[in-house]
Short mmCIF file of C-alpha atoms in Angstrom, two decimals:
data_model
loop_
_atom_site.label_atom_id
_atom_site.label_comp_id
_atom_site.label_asym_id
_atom_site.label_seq_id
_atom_site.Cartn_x
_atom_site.Cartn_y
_atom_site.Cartn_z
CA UNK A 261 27.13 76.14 90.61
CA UNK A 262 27.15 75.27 86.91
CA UNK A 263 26.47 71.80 88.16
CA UNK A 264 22.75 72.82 89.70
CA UNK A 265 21.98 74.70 86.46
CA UNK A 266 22.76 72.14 84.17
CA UNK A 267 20.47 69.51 86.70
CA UNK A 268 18.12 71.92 86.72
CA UNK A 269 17.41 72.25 82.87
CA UNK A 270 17.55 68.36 82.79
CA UNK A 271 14.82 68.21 84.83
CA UNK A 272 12.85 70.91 83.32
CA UNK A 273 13.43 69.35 80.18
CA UNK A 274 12.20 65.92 81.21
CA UNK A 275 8.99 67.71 82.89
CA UNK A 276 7.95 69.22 79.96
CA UNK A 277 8.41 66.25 77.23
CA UNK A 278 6.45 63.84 79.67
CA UNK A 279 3.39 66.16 79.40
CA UNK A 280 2.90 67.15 83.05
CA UNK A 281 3.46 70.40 83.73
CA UNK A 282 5.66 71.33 86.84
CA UNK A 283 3.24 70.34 89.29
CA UNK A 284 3.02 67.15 88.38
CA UNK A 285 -0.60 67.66 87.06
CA UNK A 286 -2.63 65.85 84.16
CA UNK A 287 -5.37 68.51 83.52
CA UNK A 288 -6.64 71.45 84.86
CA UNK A 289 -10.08 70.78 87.29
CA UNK A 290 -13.31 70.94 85.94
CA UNK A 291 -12.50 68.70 82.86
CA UNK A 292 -13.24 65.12 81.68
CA UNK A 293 -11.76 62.93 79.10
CA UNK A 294 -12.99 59.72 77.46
CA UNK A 295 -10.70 56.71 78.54
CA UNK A 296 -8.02 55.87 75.72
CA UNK A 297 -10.08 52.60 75.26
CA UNK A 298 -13.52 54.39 75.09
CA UNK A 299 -15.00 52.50 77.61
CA UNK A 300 -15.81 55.41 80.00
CA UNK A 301 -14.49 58.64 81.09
CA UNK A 302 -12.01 59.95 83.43
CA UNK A 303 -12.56 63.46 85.80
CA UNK A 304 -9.85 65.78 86.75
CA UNK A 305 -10.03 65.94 90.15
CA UNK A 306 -8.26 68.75 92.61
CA UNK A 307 -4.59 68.03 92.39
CA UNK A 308 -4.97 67.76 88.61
CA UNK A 309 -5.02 63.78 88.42
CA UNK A 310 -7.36 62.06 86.25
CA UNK A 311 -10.00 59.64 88.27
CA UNK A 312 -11.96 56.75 87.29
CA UNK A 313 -15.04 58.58 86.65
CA UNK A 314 -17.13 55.74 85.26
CA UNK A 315 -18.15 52.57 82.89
CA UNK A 316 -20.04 53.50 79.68
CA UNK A 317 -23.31 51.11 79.58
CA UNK A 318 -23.34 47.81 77.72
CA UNK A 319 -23.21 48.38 74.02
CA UNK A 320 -21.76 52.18 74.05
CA UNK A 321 -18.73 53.97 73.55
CA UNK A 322 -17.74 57.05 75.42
CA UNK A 323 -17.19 59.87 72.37
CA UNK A 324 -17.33 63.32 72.47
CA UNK A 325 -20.10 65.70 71.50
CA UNK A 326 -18.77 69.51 71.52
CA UNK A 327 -15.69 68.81 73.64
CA UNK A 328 -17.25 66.87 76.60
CA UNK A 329 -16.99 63.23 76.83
CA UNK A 330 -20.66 61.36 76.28
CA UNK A 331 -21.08 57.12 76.16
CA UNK A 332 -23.20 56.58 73.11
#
């Protein structure tokens, strides 16, 4: 029995320092993010994924303007 609590808290443990929360999920649906390399923007979609949500055009930069992800 001590056996399954100690697994247990492992795994709770390595859930919470990988930044997904028990589910599994990224975000929390409706929110957007800019891509790490600013060239476009992700969605959250249902099961709290991110999705490709797009390119920024030729000669912007996805940035945000009060939270939300805009290419500029």
């Amino acid at each position: 029995m001590q056996f399954f609590a100690i697994v247990a808290l492992a795994a709770t443990a390595l859930a919470a320092s990988t930044g997904l929360d028990s589910r599994g999920t990224q975000c929390t649906p409706p929110s957007y993010a800019c891509k790490p390399d600013h060239s476009g923007w992700l969605v959250c979609n249902v099961d709290g994924t991110f999705l490709d949500g797009g390119v920024c055009p030729k000669g912007t930069k996805c940035t945000y303007i009060d939270n939300l992800p805009y290419c500029v």
